[in-house]
Tab-separated table of C-alpha atoms in Angstrom:
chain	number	residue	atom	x	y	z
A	56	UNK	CA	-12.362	-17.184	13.341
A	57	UNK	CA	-13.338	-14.970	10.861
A	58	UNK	CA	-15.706	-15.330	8.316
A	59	UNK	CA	-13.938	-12.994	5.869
A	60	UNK	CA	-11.659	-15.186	3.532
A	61	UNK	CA	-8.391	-13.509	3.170
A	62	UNK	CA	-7.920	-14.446	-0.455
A	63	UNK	CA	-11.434	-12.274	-1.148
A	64	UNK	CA	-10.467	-8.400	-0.790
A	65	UNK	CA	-14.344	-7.930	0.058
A	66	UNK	CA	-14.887	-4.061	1.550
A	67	UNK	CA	-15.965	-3.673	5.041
A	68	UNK	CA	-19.682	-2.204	5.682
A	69	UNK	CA	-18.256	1.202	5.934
A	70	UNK	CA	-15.489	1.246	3.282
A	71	UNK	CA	-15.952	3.385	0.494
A	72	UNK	CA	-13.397	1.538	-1.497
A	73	UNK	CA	-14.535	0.455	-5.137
A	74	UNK	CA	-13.488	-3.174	-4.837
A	75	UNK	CA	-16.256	-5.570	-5.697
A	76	UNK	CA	-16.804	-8.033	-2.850
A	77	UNK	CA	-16.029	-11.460	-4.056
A	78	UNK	CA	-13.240	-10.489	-5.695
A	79	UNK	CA	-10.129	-12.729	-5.518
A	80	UNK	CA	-6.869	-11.259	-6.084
A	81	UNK	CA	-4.760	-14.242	-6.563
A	82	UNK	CA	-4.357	-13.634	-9.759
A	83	UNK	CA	-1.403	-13.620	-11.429
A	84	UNK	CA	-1.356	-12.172	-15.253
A	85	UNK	CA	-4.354	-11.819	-17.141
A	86	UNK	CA	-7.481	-10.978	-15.568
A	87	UNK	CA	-10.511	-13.476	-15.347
A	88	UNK	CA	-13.701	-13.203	-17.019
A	89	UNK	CA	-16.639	-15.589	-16.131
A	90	UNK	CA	-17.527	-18.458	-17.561
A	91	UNK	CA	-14.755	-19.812	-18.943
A	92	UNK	CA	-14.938	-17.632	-21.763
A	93	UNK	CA	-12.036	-17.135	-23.862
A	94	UNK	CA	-10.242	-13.051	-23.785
A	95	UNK	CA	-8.298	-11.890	-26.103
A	96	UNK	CA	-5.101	-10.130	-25.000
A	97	UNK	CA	-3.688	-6.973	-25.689
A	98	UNK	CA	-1.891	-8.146	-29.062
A	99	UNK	CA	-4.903	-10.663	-29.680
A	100	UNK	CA	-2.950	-13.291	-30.790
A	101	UNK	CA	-4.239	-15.175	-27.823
A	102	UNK	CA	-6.623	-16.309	-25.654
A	103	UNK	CA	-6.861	-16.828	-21.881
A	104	UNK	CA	-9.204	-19.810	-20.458
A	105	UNK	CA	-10.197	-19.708	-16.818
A	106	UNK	CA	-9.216	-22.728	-14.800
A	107	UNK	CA	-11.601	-25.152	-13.536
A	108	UNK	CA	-11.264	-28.040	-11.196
A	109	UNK	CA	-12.464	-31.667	-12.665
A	110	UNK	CA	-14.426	-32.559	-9.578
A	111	UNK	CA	-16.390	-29.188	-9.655
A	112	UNK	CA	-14.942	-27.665	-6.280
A	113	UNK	CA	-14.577	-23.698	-6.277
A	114	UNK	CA	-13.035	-21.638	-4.265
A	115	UNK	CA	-15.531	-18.669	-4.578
A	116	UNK	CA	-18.815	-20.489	-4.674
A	117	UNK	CA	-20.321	-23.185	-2.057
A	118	UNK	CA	-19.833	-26.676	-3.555
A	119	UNK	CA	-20.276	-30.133	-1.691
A	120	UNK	CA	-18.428	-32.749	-3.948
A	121	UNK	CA	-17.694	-36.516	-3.940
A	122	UNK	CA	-14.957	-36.331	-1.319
A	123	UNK	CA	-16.896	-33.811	0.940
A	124	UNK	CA	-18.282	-34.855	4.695
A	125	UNK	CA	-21.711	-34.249	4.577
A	126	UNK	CA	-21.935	-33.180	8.207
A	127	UNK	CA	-19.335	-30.434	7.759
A	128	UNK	CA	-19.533	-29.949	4.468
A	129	UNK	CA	-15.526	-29.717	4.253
A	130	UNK	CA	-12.917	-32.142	2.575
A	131	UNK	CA	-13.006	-35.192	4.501
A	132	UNK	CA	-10.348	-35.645	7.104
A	133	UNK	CA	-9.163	-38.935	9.029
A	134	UNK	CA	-12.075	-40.332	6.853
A	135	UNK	CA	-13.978	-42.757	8.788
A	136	UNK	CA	-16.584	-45.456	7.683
A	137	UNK	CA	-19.801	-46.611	9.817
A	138	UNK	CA	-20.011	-49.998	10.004
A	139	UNK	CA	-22.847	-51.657	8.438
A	140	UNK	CA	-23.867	-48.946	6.344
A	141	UNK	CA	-20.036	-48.023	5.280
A	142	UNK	CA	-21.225	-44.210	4.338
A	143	UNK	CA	-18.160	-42.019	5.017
A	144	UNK	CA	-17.525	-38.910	7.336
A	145	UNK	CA	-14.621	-36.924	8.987
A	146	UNK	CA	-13.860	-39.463	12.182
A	147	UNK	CA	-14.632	-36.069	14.557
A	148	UNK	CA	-17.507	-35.308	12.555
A	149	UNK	CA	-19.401	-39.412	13.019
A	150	UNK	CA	-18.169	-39.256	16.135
A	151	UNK	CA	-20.856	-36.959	17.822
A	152	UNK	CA	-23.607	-39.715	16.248
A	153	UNK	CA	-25.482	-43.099	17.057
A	154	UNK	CA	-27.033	-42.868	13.911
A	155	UNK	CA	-25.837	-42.377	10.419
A	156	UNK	CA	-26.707	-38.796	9.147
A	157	UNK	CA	-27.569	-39.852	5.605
A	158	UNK	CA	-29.669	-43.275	6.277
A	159	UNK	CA	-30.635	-43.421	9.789
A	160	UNK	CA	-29.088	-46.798	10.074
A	161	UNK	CA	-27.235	-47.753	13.556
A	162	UNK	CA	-23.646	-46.984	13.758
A	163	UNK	CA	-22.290	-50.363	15.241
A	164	UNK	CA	-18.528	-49.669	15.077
A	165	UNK	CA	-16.806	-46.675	13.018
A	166	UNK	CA	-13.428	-47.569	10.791
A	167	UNK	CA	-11.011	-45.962	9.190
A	168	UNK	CA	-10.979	-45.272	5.721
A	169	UNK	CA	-7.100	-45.059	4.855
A	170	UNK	CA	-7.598	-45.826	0.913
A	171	UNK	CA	-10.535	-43.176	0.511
A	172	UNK	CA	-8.565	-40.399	3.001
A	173	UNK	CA	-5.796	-40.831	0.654
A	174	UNK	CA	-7.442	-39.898	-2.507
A	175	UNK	CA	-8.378	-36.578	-0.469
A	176	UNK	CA	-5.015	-36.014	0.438
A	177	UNK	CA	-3.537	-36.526	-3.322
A	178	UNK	CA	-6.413	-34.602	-4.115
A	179	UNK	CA	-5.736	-31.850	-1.997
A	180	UNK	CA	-2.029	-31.395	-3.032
A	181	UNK	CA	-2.537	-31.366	-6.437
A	182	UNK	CA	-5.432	-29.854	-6.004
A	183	UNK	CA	-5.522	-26.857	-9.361
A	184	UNK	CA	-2.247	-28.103	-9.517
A	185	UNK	CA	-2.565	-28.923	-13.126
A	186	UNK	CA	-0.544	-27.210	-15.888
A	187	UNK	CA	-1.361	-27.120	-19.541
A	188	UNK	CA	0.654	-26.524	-22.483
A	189	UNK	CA	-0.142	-23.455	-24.842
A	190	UNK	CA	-2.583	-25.219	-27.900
A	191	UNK	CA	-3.296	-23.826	-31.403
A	192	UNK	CA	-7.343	-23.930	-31.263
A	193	UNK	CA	-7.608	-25.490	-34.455
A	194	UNK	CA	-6.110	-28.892	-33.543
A	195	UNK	CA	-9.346	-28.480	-30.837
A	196	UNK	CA	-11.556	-28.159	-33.595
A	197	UNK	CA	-12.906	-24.485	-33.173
A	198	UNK	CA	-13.241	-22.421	-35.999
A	199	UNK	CA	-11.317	-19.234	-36.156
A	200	UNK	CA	-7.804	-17.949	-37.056
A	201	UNK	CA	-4.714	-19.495	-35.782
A	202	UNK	CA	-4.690	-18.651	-31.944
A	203	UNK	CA	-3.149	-19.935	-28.647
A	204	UNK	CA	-5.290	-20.623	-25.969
A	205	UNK	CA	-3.398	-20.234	-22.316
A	206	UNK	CA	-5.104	-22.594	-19.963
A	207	UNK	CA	-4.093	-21.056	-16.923
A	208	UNK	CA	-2.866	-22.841	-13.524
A	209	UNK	CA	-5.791	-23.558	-11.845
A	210	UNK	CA	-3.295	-23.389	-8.299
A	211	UNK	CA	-3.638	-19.519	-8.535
A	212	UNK	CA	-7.282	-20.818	-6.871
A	213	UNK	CA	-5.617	-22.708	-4.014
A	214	UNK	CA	-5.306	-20.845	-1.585
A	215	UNK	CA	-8.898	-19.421	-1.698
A	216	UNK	CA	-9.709	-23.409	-1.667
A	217	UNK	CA	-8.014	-24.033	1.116
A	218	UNK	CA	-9.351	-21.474	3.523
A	219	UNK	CA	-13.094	-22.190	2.409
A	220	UNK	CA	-12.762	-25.461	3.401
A	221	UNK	CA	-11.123	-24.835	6.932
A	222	UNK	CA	-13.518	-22.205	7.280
A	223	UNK	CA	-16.613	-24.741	6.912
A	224	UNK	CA	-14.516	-27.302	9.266
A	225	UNK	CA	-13.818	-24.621	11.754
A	226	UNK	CA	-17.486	-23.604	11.982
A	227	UNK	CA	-18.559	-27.613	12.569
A	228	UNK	CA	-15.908	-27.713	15.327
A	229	UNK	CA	-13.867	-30.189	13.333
A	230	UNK	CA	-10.589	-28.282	14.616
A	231	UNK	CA	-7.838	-30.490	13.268
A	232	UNK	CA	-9.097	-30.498	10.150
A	233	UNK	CA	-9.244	-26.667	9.826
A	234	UNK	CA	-5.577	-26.337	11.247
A	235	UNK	CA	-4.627	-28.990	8.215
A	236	UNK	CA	-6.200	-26.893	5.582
A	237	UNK	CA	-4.869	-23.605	6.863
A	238	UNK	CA	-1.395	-25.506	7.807
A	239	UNK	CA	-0.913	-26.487	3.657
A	240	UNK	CA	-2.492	-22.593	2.863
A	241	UNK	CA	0.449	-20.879	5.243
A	242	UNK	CA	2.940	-23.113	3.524
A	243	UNK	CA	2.209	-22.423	0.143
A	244	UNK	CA	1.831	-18.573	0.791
A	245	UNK	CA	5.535	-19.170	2.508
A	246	UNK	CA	6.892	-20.570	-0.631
A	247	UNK	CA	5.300	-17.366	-2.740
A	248	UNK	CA	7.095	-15.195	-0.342
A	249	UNK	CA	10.529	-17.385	-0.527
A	250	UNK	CA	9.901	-16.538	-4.727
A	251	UNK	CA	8.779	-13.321	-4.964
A	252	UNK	CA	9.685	-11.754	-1.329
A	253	UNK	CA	7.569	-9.904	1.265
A	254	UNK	CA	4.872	-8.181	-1.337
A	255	UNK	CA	1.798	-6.580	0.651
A	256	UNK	CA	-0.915	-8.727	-0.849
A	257	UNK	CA	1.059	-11.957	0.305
A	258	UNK	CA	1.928	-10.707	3.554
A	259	UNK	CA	-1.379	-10.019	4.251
A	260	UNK	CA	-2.933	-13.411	3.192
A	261	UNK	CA	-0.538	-14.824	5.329
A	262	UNK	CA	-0.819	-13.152	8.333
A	263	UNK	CA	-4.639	-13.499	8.493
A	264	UNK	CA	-4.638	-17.059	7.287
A	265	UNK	CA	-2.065	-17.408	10.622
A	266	UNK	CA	-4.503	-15.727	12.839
A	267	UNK	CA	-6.474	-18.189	12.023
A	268	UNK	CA	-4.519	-20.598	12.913
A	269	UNK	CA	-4.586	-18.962	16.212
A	270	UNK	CA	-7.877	-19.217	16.097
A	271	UNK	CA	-8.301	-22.928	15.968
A	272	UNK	CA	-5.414	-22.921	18.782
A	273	UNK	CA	-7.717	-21.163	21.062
A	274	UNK	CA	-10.785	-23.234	20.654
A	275	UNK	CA	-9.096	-26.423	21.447
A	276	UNK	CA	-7.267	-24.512	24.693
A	277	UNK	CA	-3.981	-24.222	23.467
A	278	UNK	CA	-3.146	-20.936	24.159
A	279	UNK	CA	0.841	-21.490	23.752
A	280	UNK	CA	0.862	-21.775	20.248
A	281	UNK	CA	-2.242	-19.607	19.999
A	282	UNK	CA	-0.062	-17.014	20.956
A	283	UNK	CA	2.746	-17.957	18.419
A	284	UNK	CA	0.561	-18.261	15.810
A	285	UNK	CA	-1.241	-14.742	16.183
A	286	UNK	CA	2.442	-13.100	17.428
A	287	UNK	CA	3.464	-14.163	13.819
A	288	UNK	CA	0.622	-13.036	12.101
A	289	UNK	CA	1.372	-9.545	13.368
A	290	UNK	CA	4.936	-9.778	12.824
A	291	UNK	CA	4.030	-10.256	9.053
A	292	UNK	CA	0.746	-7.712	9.195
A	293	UNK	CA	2.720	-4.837	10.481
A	294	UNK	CA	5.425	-4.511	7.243
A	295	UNK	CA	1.598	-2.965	5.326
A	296	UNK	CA	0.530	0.787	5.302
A	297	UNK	CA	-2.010	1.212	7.470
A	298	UNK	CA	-4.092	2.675	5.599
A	299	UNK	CA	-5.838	-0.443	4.573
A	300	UNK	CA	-8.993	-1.132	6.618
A	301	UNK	CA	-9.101	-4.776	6.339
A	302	UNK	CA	-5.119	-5.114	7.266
A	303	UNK	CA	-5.739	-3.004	10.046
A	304	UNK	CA	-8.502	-4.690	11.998
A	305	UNK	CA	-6.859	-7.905	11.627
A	306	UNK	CA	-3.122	-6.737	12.469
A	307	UNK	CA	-5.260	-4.917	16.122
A	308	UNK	CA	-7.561	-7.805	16.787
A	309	UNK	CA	-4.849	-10.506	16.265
A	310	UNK	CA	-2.800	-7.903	18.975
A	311	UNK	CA	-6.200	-8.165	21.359
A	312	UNK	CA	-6.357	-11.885	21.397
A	313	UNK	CA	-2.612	-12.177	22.291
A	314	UNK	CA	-3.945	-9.846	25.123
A	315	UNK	CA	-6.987	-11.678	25.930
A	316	UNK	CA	-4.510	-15.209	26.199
A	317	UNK	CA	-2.271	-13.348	28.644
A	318	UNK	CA	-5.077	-11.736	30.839
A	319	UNK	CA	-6.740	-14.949	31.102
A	320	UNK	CA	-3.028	-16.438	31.967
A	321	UNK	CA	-3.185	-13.751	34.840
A	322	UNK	CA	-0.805	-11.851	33.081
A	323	UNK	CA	-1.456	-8.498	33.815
A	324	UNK	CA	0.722	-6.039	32.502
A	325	UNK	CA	1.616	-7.903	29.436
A	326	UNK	CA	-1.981	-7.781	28.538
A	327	UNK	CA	-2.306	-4.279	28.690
A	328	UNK	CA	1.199	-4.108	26.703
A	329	UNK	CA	-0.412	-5.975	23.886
A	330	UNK	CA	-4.094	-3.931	24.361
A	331	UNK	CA	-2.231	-0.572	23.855
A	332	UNK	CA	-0.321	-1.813	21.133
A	333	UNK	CA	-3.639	-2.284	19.548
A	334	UNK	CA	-5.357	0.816	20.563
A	335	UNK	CA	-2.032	2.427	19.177
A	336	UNK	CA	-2.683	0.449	15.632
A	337	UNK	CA	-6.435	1.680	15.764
A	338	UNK	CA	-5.684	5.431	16.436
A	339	UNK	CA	-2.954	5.582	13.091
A	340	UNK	CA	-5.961	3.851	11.092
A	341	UNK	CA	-8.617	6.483	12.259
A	342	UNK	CA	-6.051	9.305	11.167
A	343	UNK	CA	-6.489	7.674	7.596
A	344	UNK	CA	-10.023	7.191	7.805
A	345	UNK	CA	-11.225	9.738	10.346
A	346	UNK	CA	-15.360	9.377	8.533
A	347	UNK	CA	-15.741	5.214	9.131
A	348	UNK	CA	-17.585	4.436	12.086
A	349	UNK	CA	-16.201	1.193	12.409
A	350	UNK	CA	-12.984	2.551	13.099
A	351	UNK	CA	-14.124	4.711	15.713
A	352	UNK	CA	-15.406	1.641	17.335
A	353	UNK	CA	-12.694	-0.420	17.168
A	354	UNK	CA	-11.273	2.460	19.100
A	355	UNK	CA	-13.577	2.354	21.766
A	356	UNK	CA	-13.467	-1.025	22.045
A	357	UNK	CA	-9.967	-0.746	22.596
A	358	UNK	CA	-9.884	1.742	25.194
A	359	UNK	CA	-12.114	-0.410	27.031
A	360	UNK	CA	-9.925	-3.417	27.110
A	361	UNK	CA	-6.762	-1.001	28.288
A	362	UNK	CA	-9.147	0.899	31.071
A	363	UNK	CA	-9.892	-3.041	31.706
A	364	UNK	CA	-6.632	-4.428	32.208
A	365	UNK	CA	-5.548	-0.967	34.232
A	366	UNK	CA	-8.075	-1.604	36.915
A	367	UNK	CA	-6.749	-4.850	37.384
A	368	UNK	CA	-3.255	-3.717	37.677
A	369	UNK	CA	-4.804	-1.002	40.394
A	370	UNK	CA	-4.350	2.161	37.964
A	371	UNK	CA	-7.699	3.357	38.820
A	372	UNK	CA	-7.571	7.155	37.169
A	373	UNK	CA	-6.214	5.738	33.987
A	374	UNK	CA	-9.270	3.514	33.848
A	375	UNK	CA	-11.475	5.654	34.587
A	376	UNK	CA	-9.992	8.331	31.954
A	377	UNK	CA	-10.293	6.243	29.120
A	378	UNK	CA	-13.890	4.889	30.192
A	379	UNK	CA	-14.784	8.140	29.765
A	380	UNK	CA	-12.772	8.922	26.608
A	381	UNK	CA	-14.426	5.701	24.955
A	382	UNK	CA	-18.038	6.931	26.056
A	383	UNK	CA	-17.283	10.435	24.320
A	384	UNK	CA	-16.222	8.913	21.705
A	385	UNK	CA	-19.235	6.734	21.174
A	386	UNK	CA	-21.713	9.367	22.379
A	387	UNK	CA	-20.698	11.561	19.466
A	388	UNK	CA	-20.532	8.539	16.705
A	389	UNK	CA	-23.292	9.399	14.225
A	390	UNK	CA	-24.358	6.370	12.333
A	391	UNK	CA	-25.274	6.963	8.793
A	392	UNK	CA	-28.526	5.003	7.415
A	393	UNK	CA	-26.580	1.817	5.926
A	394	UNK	CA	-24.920	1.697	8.892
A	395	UNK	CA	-27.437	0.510	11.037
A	396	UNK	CA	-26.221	-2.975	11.755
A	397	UNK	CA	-23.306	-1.246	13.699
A	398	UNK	CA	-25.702	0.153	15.971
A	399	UNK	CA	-25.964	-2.628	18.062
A	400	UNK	CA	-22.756	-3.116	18.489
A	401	UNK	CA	-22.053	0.578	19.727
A	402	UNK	CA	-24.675	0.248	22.019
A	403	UNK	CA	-23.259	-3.090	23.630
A	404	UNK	CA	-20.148	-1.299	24.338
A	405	UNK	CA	-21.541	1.698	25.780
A	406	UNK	CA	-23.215	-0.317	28.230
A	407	UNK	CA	-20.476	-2.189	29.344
A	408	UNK	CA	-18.364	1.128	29.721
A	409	UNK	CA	-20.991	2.881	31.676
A	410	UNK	CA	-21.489	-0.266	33.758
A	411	UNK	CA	-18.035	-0.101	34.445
A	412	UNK	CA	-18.474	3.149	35.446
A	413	UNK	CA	-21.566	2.083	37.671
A	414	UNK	CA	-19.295	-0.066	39.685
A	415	UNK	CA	-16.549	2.117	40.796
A	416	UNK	CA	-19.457	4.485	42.094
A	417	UNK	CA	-21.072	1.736	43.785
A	418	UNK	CA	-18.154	0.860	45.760
């Protein structure tokens, strides 16, 4: 999975773009200014107050909070007590101990914890769900002229929520409990899109937060609806321009692990159907950004994975051509200065291609 949230339009290594990384764009009105600080609108009549969640979770910051596992760090899920010491954990989570985590005491039996999972869940679907009406400020006892404070929906923070948390799950192994997250994060994006229609910025959240979904599909070996979930997540990632770098590598690699599924399913030629399509999707993006590196990469990469899935077919030339295009093409990449950390990865794939290249002359 990712580690990029899709909510956070943070710039690749190489992007040149001005966004600030961090920054969330579900925002809808007003901008935000930290702190909770009150900012006057254009008429300054008004004020706007940032939203804030009453148990202290946050969507941009890391935050462990009374209904947290402390093993995964995420919103508990199927929350299970150990029995004596009744300290609670995600029943996946527990599950991989003898001991308990926080007080070393034996874990006799482990029981579920229906009443405390179900806080979590109201929790989580009301979760910045709450709604103010407009105040005057003086009935709040602040000095000042007669003013309406807008306490905004704290929801425009859910989704940003919601994908931290399955991202912590995901990286604990705690599967399920990522899918759930990411499950209630697709469905609210859906109902945006059922409101407002097909906009880029939604289409995009939702097609990554579905490759992710794809994602936890894979690691538990379902490739069936690993394949659904990442075909969808394309479907929706190829309505945007392609000249966004971040929409780009996730519309080509969610295309590559479609391919990966079917070569691995001895699939052949639908493989390299879904490879190309990919290497097709990186070679429009390097036409808009012909100076990233990373692009020319991804490139490579690509090539390799059709020259790949040609030799198994038995198309030997056409392997062999695009070995050698993807070793040009990585032969001539000059790396600028901050761009070190990408220097390891061009060198990995320059050694598999001329290992590739090593066997067919060694046969």
């Amino acid at each position: 999975m990712t580690p990029v949230c899709p909510f956070v339009k943070a710039s690749r290594p190489d992007d040149g773009s001005p966004r600030k990384p961090g920054e969330c764009p579900i925002k809808h009105g007003a901008e935000h200014e930290g702190g909770g600080k009150a900012k006057k609108e254009s008429g300054g009549e008004s004020a706007t107050v940032s939203p804030k969640c009453p148990f202290g979770y946050d969507s941009q910051t890391f935050k462990l909070g009374p209904l947290s596992c402390m093993i995964c760090q995420a919103l508990l899920f199927d929350c299970s007590k150990c029995v004596p010491c009744s300290h609670v954990y995600c029943k996946v989570c527990i599950s991989r101990f003898k001991d308990c985590p926080l007080c070393g005491a034996d874990v006799e039996k482990i029981e579920a914890d229906t009443d405390l999972q179900s806080v979590v869940d109201r929790f989580i679907d009301g979760h910045a769900r709450i709604k103010r009406s407009h105040v005057d400020m003086d009935k709040e006892g602040e000095a000042g002229e007669n003013k309406k404070v807008i306490y905004e929906d704290v929801s425009l923070e859910r989704g940003a929520f919601l994908v931290q948390q399955a991202m912590r799950a995901f990286r604990a192994q705690n599967v399920e409990s990522a899918k759930s997250r990411l499950s209630l994060c697709a469905e609210d994006i859906r109902g945006r899109i059922e409101t407002v229609g097909n906009t880029s910025e939604l289409c995009s959240q939702l097609g990554a937060v579905l490759g992710m979904l794809g994602d936890c599909c894979r690691a538990v070996g379902d490739a069936g609806s690993a394949v659904t979930y990442f075909e969808e997540s394309v479907e929706f990632l190829s309505k945007l321009a392609a000249a966004d770098l971040e929409i780009t590598h996730t519309h080509s690699v969610s295309l590559n692990k479609i391919g990966d599924l079917k070569y691995y399913d001895g699939d052949l030629e639908a493989a390299r159907s879904y490879y190309m399509r990919s290497l097709n999707v990186r070679r429009d993006a390097i036409k808009h950004h012909p100076s990233v590196s990373s692009q020319t990469l991804d490139v490579a990469v690509s090539l390799a994975k059709v020259a790949d899935a040609d030799r198994s077919i038995g198309n030997e030339d056409a392997a062999l051509d695009r070995f050698h295009e993807a070793i040009k093409l990585l032969e001539s990449l000059t790396l600028k200065p901050e761009e070190a950390g990408l220097e390891q990865r061009r060198l990995s794939v320059l050694e598999f291609l001329n290992n590739q290249l090593a066997e067919k002359q060694s046969d």
